[in-house]
GROMACS .gro file of C-alpha atoms in nm:
model
  343
    1MET     CA    1  -0.535  -2.861   0.485
    2ALA     CA    2  -0.861  -2.677   0.418
    3LEU     CA    3  -1.071  -2.617   0.728
    4ASP     CA    4  -1.421  -2.761   0.731
    5ARG     CA    5  -1.493  -2.833   1.098
    6THR     CA    6  -1.357  -2.698   1.428
    7GLU     CA    7  -1.180  -3.028   1.490
    8ASP     CA    8  -0.964  -2.962   1.184
    9VAL     CA    9  -0.780  -2.685   1.369
   10ARG     CA   10  -0.607  -2.947   1.583
   11ASN     CA   11  -0.464  -3.107   1.271
   12ILE     CA   12  -0.293  -2.797   1.134
   13SER     CA   13   0.076  -2.877   1.115
   14ILE     CA   14   0.367  -2.636   1.092
   15THR     CA   15   0.666  -2.769   0.901
   16PRO     CA   16   0.967  -2.783   1.137
   17GLY     CA   17   1.264  -2.564   1.056
   18ARG     CA   18   1.287  -2.217   0.912
   19ARG     CA   19   0.962  -2.044   0.825
   20PHE     CA   20   0.837  -1.689   0.841
   21PHE     CA   21   0.540  -1.614   1.062
   22SER     CA   22   0.325  -1.484   0.779
   23ALA     CA   23   0.056  -1.697   0.617
   24THR     CA   24   0.126  -1.862   0.284
   25HIS     CA   25  -0.115  -1.824  -0.007
   26GLU     CA   26  -0.232  -2.180   0.055
   27GLU     CA   27  -0.296  -2.112   0.425
   28ILE     CA   28  -0.504  -1.807   0.337
   29LEU     CA   29  -0.711  -2.002   0.086
   30GLN     CA   30  -0.751  -2.284   0.338
   31ALA     CA   31  -0.900  -2.034   0.587
   32HIS     CA   32  -0.618  -2.070   0.839
   33THR     CA   33  -0.624  -1.695   0.899
   34THR     CA   34  -0.994  -1.662   0.979
   35ASP     CA   35  -1.142  -1.602   1.323
   36ILE     CA   36  -1.232  -1.928   1.495
   37TYR     CA   37  -1.594  -1.829   1.547
   38PHE     CA   38  -1.660  -1.842   1.173
   39LEU     CA   39  -1.552  -2.205   1.175
   40ARG     CA   40  -1.783  -2.272   1.471
   41THR     CA   41  -2.062  -2.096   1.281
   42ARG     CA   42  -1.998  -2.330   0.991
   43ASN     CA   43  -2.029  -2.633   1.219
   44ILE     CA   44  -2.355  -2.513   1.375
   45LEU     CA   45  -2.518  -2.421   1.046
   46ALA     CA   46  -2.413  -2.752   0.894
   47HIS     CA   47  -2.574  -2.930   1.191
   48LEU     CA   48  -2.894  -2.733   1.134
   49GLY     CA   49  -2.890  -2.801   0.762
   50ARG     CA   50  -2.863  -2.424   0.697
   51LEU     CA   51  -2.500  -2.389   0.581
   52ASP     CA   52  -2.596  -2.336   0.218
   53THR     CA   53  -2.874  -2.086   0.292
   54PRO     CA   54  -2.880  -1.819   0.016
   55VAL     CA   55  -2.773  -1.485   0.164
   56ALA     CA   56  -2.662  -1.141   0.052
   57ALA     CA   57  -2.410  -0.934   0.245
   58ASP     CA   58  -2.304  -0.569   0.224
   59ILE     CA   59  -1.958  -0.436   0.310
   60PHE     CA   60  -1.911  -0.074   0.414
   61ASN     CA   61  -1.676   0.163   0.595
   62ARG     CA   62  -1.777   0.462   0.808
   63ALA     CA   63  -1.487   0.691   0.716
   64GLY     CA   64  -1.464   0.697   0.337
   65GLY     CA   65  -1.151   0.677   0.127
   66VAL     CA   66  -1.005   0.498  -0.174
   67LEU     CA   67  -1.109   0.136  -0.222
   68CYS     CA   68  -0.832  -0.118  -0.273
   69GLY     CA   69  -0.815  -0.494  -0.230
   70VAL     CA   70  -1.102  -0.572  -0.467
   71GLU     CA   71  -0.882  -0.784  -0.693
   72GLU     CA   72  -0.754  -0.987  -0.398
   73VAL     CA   73  -1.108  -1.055  -0.275
   74GLY     CA   74  -1.198  -1.170  -0.624
   75ASN     CA   75  -0.900  -1.406  -0.622
   76LEU     CA   76  -0.993  -1.533  -0.275
   77LEU     CA   77  -1.346  -1.626  -0.382
   78ARG     CA   78  -1.266  -1.720  -0.741
   79ASP     CA   79  -1.361  -2.086  -0.699
   80GLN     CA   80  -1.668  -2.022  -0.482
   81ASP     CA   81  -2.029  -2.016  -0.599
   82VAL     CA   82  -2.087  -1.647  -0.530
   83GLU     CA   83  -2.161  -1.324  -0.713
   84ILE     CA   84  -1.962  -1.013  -0.618
   85TYR     CA   85  -2.068  -0.656  -0.694
   86SER     CA   86  -1.823  -0.382  -0.609
   87LEU     CA   87  -1.683  -0.039  -0.667
   88ALA     CA   88  -1.374  -0.055  -0.886
   89GLU     CA   89  -1.021  -0.087  -0.753
   90GLY     CA   90  -0.897   0.266  -0.683
   91GLU     CA   91  -1.244   0.426  -0.677
   92CYS     CA   92  -1.326   0.677  -0.402
   93PHE     CA   93  -1.612   0.599  -0.163
   94GLU     CA   94  -1.810   0.810   0.081
   95PRO     CA   95  -1.854   0.746   0.456
   96GLY     CA   96  -2.105   0.466   0.506
   97GLU     CA   97  -2.126   0.381   0.136
   98VAL     CA   98  -2.155   0.010   0.055
   99VAL     CA   99  -1.835  -0.069  -0.132
  100MET     CA  100  -1.906  -0.436  -0.207
  101SER     CA  101  -2.194  -0.685  -0.197
  102ILE     CA  102  -2.163  -1.063  -0.202
  103ARG     CA  103  -2.446  -1.303  -0.287
  104GLY     CA  104  -2.449  -1.680  -0.263
  105PRO     CA  105  -2.472  -1.973  -0.022
  106TYR     CA  106  -2.338  -1.866   0.317
  107GLY     CA  107  -2.113  -2.170   0.324
  108ALA     CA  108  -1.937  -2.049   0.010
  109PHE     CA  109  -1.795  -1.730   0.164
  110GLY     CA  110  -1.885  -1.691   0.533
  111LEU     CA  111  -1.567  -1.863   0.648
  112TYR     CA  112  -1.361  -1.595   0.469
  113GLU     CA  113  -1.518  -1.288   0.632
  114THR     CA  114  -1.209  -1.212   0.843
  115THR     CA  115  -0.980  -1.257   0.546
  116LEU     CA  116  -1.162  -1.046   0.291
  117LEU     CA  117  -1.233  -0.763   0.535
  118GLY     CA  118  -0.863  -0.754   0.626
  119MET     CA  119  -0.768  -0.737   0.260
  120LEU     CA  120  -0.996  -0.441   0.201
  121ALA     CA  121  -0.921  -0.261   0.529
  122SER     CA  122  -0.542  -0.252   0.498
  123SER     CA  123  -0.513  -0.194   0.125
  124SER     CA  124  -0.778   0.079   0.127
  125ALA     CA  125  -0.596   0.259   0.409
  126TRP     CA  126  -0.266   0.259   0.222
  127ALA     CA  127  -0.433   0.365  -0.102
  128THR     CA  128  -0.615   0.647   0.078
  129ALA     CA  129  -0.295   0.777   0.238
  130ALA     CA  130  -0.119   0.773  -0.098
  131ALA     CA  131  -0.412   0.955  -0.259
  132ARG     CA  132  -0.389   1.234  -0.002
  133CYS     CA  133  -0.019   1.276  -0.072
  134LYS     CA  134  -0.071   1.274  -0.447
  135GLN     CA  135  -0.347   1.531  -0.421
  136ALA     CA  136  -0.103   1.759  -0.239
  137ALA     CA  137   0.178   1.689  -0.485
  138GLY     CA  138  -0.030   1.748  -0.797
  139HIS     CA  139   0.175   1.678  -1.110
  140LYS     CA  140   0.497   1.634  -0.909
  141PRO     CA  141   0.615   1.269  -0.899
  142LEU     CA  142   0.535   1.083  -0.577
  143LEU     CA  143   0.704   0.755  -0.485
  144CYS     CA  144   0.623   0.513  -0.204
  145PHE     CA  145   0.922   0.419   0.012
  146GLY     CA  146   0.729   0.244   0.289
  147ALA     CA  147   0.834  -0.120   0.249
  148ARG     CA  148   1.087  -0.104   0.533
  149HIS     CA  149   0.816  -0.004   0.781
  150VAL     CA  150   0.596  -0.312   0.744
  151HIS     CA  151   0.636  -0.689   0.754
  152PRO     CA  152   0.791  -0.811   0.426
  153ALA     CA  153   0.495  -1.042   0.368
  154VAL     CA  154   0.266  -0.741   0.324
  155ALA     CA  155   0.515  -0.487   0.185
  156PRO     CA  156   0.421  -0.568  -0.177
  157VAL     CA  157   0.051  -0.539  -0.088
  158MET     CA  158   0.114  -0.198   0.068
  159GLU     CA  159   0.321  -0.057  -0.217
  160ARG     CA  160   0.081  -0.186  -0.483
  161ALA     CA  161  -0.202  -0.023  -0.289
  162ALA     CA  162  -0.008   0.305  -0.282
  163ILE     CA  163   0.017   0.298  -0.661
  164ILE     CA  164  -0.355   0.221  -0.687
  165GLY     CA  165  -0.411   0.527  -0.467
  166GLY     CA  166  -0.210   0.753  -0.696
  167ALA     CA  167   0.160   0.711  -0.619
  168ASP     CA  168   0.369   0.727  -0.937
  169GLY     CA  169   0.592   0.440  -0.833
  170CYS     CA  170   0.741   0.244  -0.546
  171SER     CA  171   1.075   0.104  -0.439
  172CYS     CA  172   0.969  -0.250  -0.339
  173ILE     CA  173   1.050  -0.482  -0.628
  174LEU     CA  174   0.755  -0.719  -0.594
  175GLY     CA  175   0.514  -0.437  -0.514
  176ALA     CA  176   0.604  -0.267  -0.842
  177VAL     CA  177   0.580  -0.589  -1.042
  178LEU     CA  178   0.234  -0.663  -0.897
  179ALA     CA  179   0.126  -0.311  -0.993
  180GLY     CA  180   0.255  -0.361  -1.347
  181THR     CA  181   0.537  -0.111  -1.327
  182THR     CA  182   0.912  -0.091  -1.265
  183PRO     CA  183   1.059  -0.044  -0.915
  184THR     CA  184   1.211   0.299  -0.858
  185GLY     CA  185   1.518   0.391  -0.656
  186THR     CA  186   1.888   0.465  -0.683
  187VAL     CA  187   2.128   0.396  -0.393
  188PRO     CA  188   2.102   0.429  -0.012
  189HIS     CA  189   2.325   0.610   0.234
  190ALA     CA  190   2.504   0.281   0.297
  191ALA     CA  191   2.663   0.293  -0.049
  192ILE     CA  192   2.798   0.642   0.013
  193ILE     CA  193   2.918   0.563   0.365
  194ILE     CA  194   3.110   0.255   0.246
  195THR     CA  195   3.254   0.444  -0.053
  196GLY     CA  196   3.353   0.731   0.175
  197ASP     CA  197   3.263   1.019  -0.054
  198THR     CA  198   2.941   1.130  -0.221
  199LEU     CA  199   3.107   1.246  -0.541
  200GLU     CA  200   3.306   0.924  -0.584
  201LEU     CA  201   2.989   0.723  -0.538
  202ALA     CA  202   2.799   0.942  -0.786
  203GLN     CA  203   3.067   0.899  -1.051
  204ALA     CA  204   3.074   0.522  -0.996
  205PHE     CA  205   2.695   0.516  -1.018
  206ASP     CA  206   2.714   0.699  -1.349
  207ARG     CA  207   2.968   0.449  -1.486
  208VAL     CA  208   2.808   0.128  -1.361
  209VAL     CA  209   2.429   0.167  -1.355
  210GLU     CA  210   2.225   0.117  -1.672
  211PRO     CA  211   2.191   0.440  -1.872
  212ASP     CA  212   1.811   0.434  -1.860
  213VAL     CA  213   1.816   0.459  -1.479
  214THR     CA  214   1.769   0.814  -1.351
  215ARG     CA  215   2.086   0.968  -1.206
  216LEU     CA  216   1.950   1.093  -0.874
  217ILE     CA  217   2.203   1.122  -0.591
  218LEU     CA  218   2.168   1.155  -0.214
  219VAL     CA  219   2.352   1.466  -0.095
  220ASP     CA  220   2.307   1.473   0.283
  221THR     CA  221   2.547   1.200   0.399
  222PHE     CA  222   2.872   1.374   0.493
  223LYS     CA  223   2.874   1.742   0.407
  224ASP     CA  224   2.648   2.043   0.367
  225GLU     CA  225   2.369   1.951   0.128
  226ALA     CA  226   2.415   2.255  -0.096
  227GLU     CA  227   2.792   2.195  -0.118
  228GLU     CA  228   2.750   1.827  -0.207
  229THR     CA  229   2.482   1.913  -0.460
  230LEU     CA  230   2.713   2.146  -0.648
  231ARG     CA  231   3.004   1.898  -0.639
  232VAL     CA  232   2.790   1.631  -0.799
  233ALA     CA  233   2.626   1.869  -1.049
  234ARG     CA  234   2.962   2.003  -1.166
  235ALA     CA  235   3.087   1.650  -1.227
  236LEU     CA  236   2.783   1.489  -1.390
  237LYS     CA  237   2.651   1.804  -1.559
  238GLN     CA  238   2.358   1.726  -1.792
  239ARG     CA  239   2.363   1.357  -1.694
  240LEU     CA  240   2.250   1.444  -1.341
  241HIS     CA  241   1.872   1.426  -1.322
  242GLY     CA  242   1.841   1.531  -0.961
  243VAL     CA  243   1.955   1.523  -0.600
  244ARG     CA  244   1.770   1.380  -0.303
  245LEU     CA  245   1.749   1.553   0.033
  246ASP     CA  246   1.690   1.314   0.324
  247THR     CA  247   1.842   1.509   0.611
  248PRO     CA  248   1.769   1.327   0.940
  249SER     CA  249   1.562   1.482   1.215
  250GLU     CA  250   1.873   1.496   1.434
  251ARG     CA  251   1.998   1.764   1.195
  252GLY     CA  252   1.663   1.939   1.163
  253GLY     CA  253   1.522   1.736   0.874
  254VAL     CA  254   1.455   1.874   0.528
  255THR     CA  255   1.339   2.231   0.587
  256PHE     CA  256   1.178   2.466   0.341
  257ASP     CA  257   1.480   2.696   0.368
  258LEU     CA  258   1.717   2.412   0.285
  259VAL     CA  259   1.524   2.326  -0.030
  260ARG     CA  260   1.512   2.693  -0.123
  261GLU     CA  261   1.890   2.732  -0.081
  262VAL     CA  262   1.975   2.422  -0.284
  263ARG     CA  263   1.743   2.537  -0.565
  264CYS     CA  264   1.897   2.885  -0.562
  265ARG     CA  265   2.257   2.762  -0.575
  266LEU     CA  266   2.180   2.517  -0.856
  267ASP     CA  267   2.016   2.790  -1.063
  268LEU     CA  268   2.300   3.036  -1.004
  269GLU     CA  269   2.547   2.789  -1.157
  270GLY     CA  270   2.326   2.707  -1.454
  271PHE     CA  271   2.192   2.373  -1.331
  272GLU     CA  272   1.825   2.459  -1.373
  273HIS     CA  273   1.764   2.109  -1.513
  274VAL     CA  274   1.861   1.937  -1.187
  275LYS     CA  275   1.555   1.832  -0.988
  276ILE     CA  276   1.522   1.824  -0.609
  277ALA     CA  277   1.369   1.516  -0.451
  278VAL     CA  278   1.268   1.520  -0.086
  279SER     CA  279   1.219   1.223   0.145
  280GLY     CA  280   1.198   1.175   0.520
  281GLY     CA  281   0.896   1.303   0.711
  282VAL     CA  282   0.702   1.392   0.397
  283ASN     CA  283   0.324   1.416   0.441
  284PRO     CA  284   0.034   1.601   0.275
  285GLU     CA  285   0.067   1.894   0.512
  286ARG     CA  286   0.434   1.955   0.426
  287ILE     CA  287   0.422   1.892   0.053
  288PRO     CA  288   0.274   2.232  -0.055
  289GLY     CA  289   0.541   2.422   0.135
  290LEU     CA  290   0.816   2.203  -0.007
  291ILE     CA  291   0.685   2.262  -0.359
  292GLN     CA  292   0.681   2.636  -0.300
  293ALA     CA  293   1.042   2.615  -0.182
  294GLY     CA  294   1.147   2.433  -0.499
  295ALA     CA  295   1.097   2.057  -0.448
  296ASP     CA  296   1.021   1.859  -0.764
  297MET     CA  297   0.947   1.508  -0.640
  298PHE     CA  298   0.873   1.322  -0.318
  299GLY     CA  299   0.949   0.992  -0.151
  300VAL     CA  300   0.689   0.904   0.113
  301GLY     CA  301   0.738   0.620   0.358
  302SER     CA  302   0.584   0.614   0.703
  303TYR     CA  303   0.286   0.838   0.623
  304ILE     CA  304   0.160   0.569   0.387
  305SER     CA  305   0.283   0.261   0.572
  306ASP     CA  306   0.150   0.384   0.908
  307ALA     CA  307  -0.202   0.446   0.778
  308LYS     CA  308  -0.462   0.306   1.018
  309PRO     CA  309  -0.671   0.031   0.855
  310LEU     CA  310  -1.009   0.151   0.733
  311ASP     CA  311  -1.234  -0.078   0.936
  312MET     CA  312  -1.465  -0.267   0.703
  313THR     CA  313  -1.792  -0.418   0.825
  314MET     CA  314  -1.985  -0.699   0.655
  315ASP     CA  315  -2.355  -0.736   0.736
  316ILE     CA  316  -2.591  -1.003   0.608
  317LYS     CA  317  -2.886  -0.807   0.469
  318GLU     CA  318  -3.090  -1.080   0.300
  319VAL     CA  319  -3.166  -1.443   0.391
  320ASP     CA  320  -3.354  -1.666   0.148
  321GLY     CA  321  -3.426  -1.356  -0.058
  322LYS     CA  322  -3.595  -1.171   0.231
  323PRO     CA  323  -3.462  -0.841   0.373
  324ILE     CA  324  -3.317  -0.869   0.724
  325ALA     CA  325  -3.069  -0.686   0.944
  326LYS     CA  326  -2.939  -0.660   1.298
  327ARG     CA  327  -3.081  -0.382   1.514
  328GLY     CA  328  -2.960  -0.040   1.409
  329ARG     CA  329  -2.911  -0.138   1.046
  330LEU     CA  330  -3.162  -0.116   0.760
  331PRO     CA  331  -3.289  -0.448   0.622
  332GLY     CA  332  -3.217  -0.529   0.259
  333CYS     CA  333  -2.906  -0.482   0.049
  334ALA     CA  334  -2.817  -0.129  -0.053
  335LYS     CA  335  -2.865  -0.044  -0.417
  336ASN     CA  336  -2.543   0.121  -0.529
  337PRO     CA  337  -2.556   0.221  -0.898
  338ARG     CA  338  -2.177   0.249  -0.902
  339HIS     CA  339  -2.132  -0.124  -0.839
  340LYS     CA  340  -2.002  -0.346  -1.119
  341LYS     CA  341  -2.019  -0.723  -1.118
  342ILE     CA  342  -1.667  -0.857  -1.071
  343LYS     CA  343  -1.762  -1.223  -1.032
   0.00000   0.00000   0.00000
């Protein structure tokens, strides 16, 4: 049920039985996730005959970063009588820069302020975190492994945003599909623990998994990482693309010296082609040192998933074509030459 008046809130029904606590697409479009005061505002303006007053609103963030969520906002307001001008998805913005402007009758988009700001705030934060990691990694592949750290309803949003920000891929199936790519990943520790031996699992992987899937094996489950690396490399030879180090913090994590030793031992036995992937505690500060030690690719989880939302603010800057603003803000919409009309 689409919300039109405050009284409608009392009529929202939740279907009995099993449901997840996230909003459905229909509930989002029906404004069930907005703040209640926007619905009250709608009632008051309708009473005053001012609901369809032509307005223009600017959206900005004080910190700067990589903009993401533009496509979702466009989808949210697709059927509304508004014009949207925005920076492009994935474009960098400066602190205080207006990233998006919306023009139209207030009643056409005011109810969705909470929703659209949330879309931009979360996705831009994840994209910005991924961009920082990719900047540190340079040409080295960077994958987002953060889906397990967030609610499954938003995991695809987060991983798509990471790819928009510069990540080369992600592990979440739907996140990859939404980003127009293929999910990336091999097998978890669970497969090795149940099999009982890293080498046995690696050989089974090589026999069973499609040949176009990269042969990249975890080597930190049971034995010394360098020892396991050489066991797997000797068995798979040229078919082995790489090994992944994910040593837990209880064992000291993946150190620069560990990466350096694994690289050295691989090279000494003629396995220069075998790449070293690192995951677990990877962040922009650690990536340069890991590269110097010999790391070739990175899996980043919590640094991206834990990114604090980039608070977005929406201010009405014109009413009936006349500049206006709250105290402390400049009247009139900002003129941003980088904006493109997206609706």
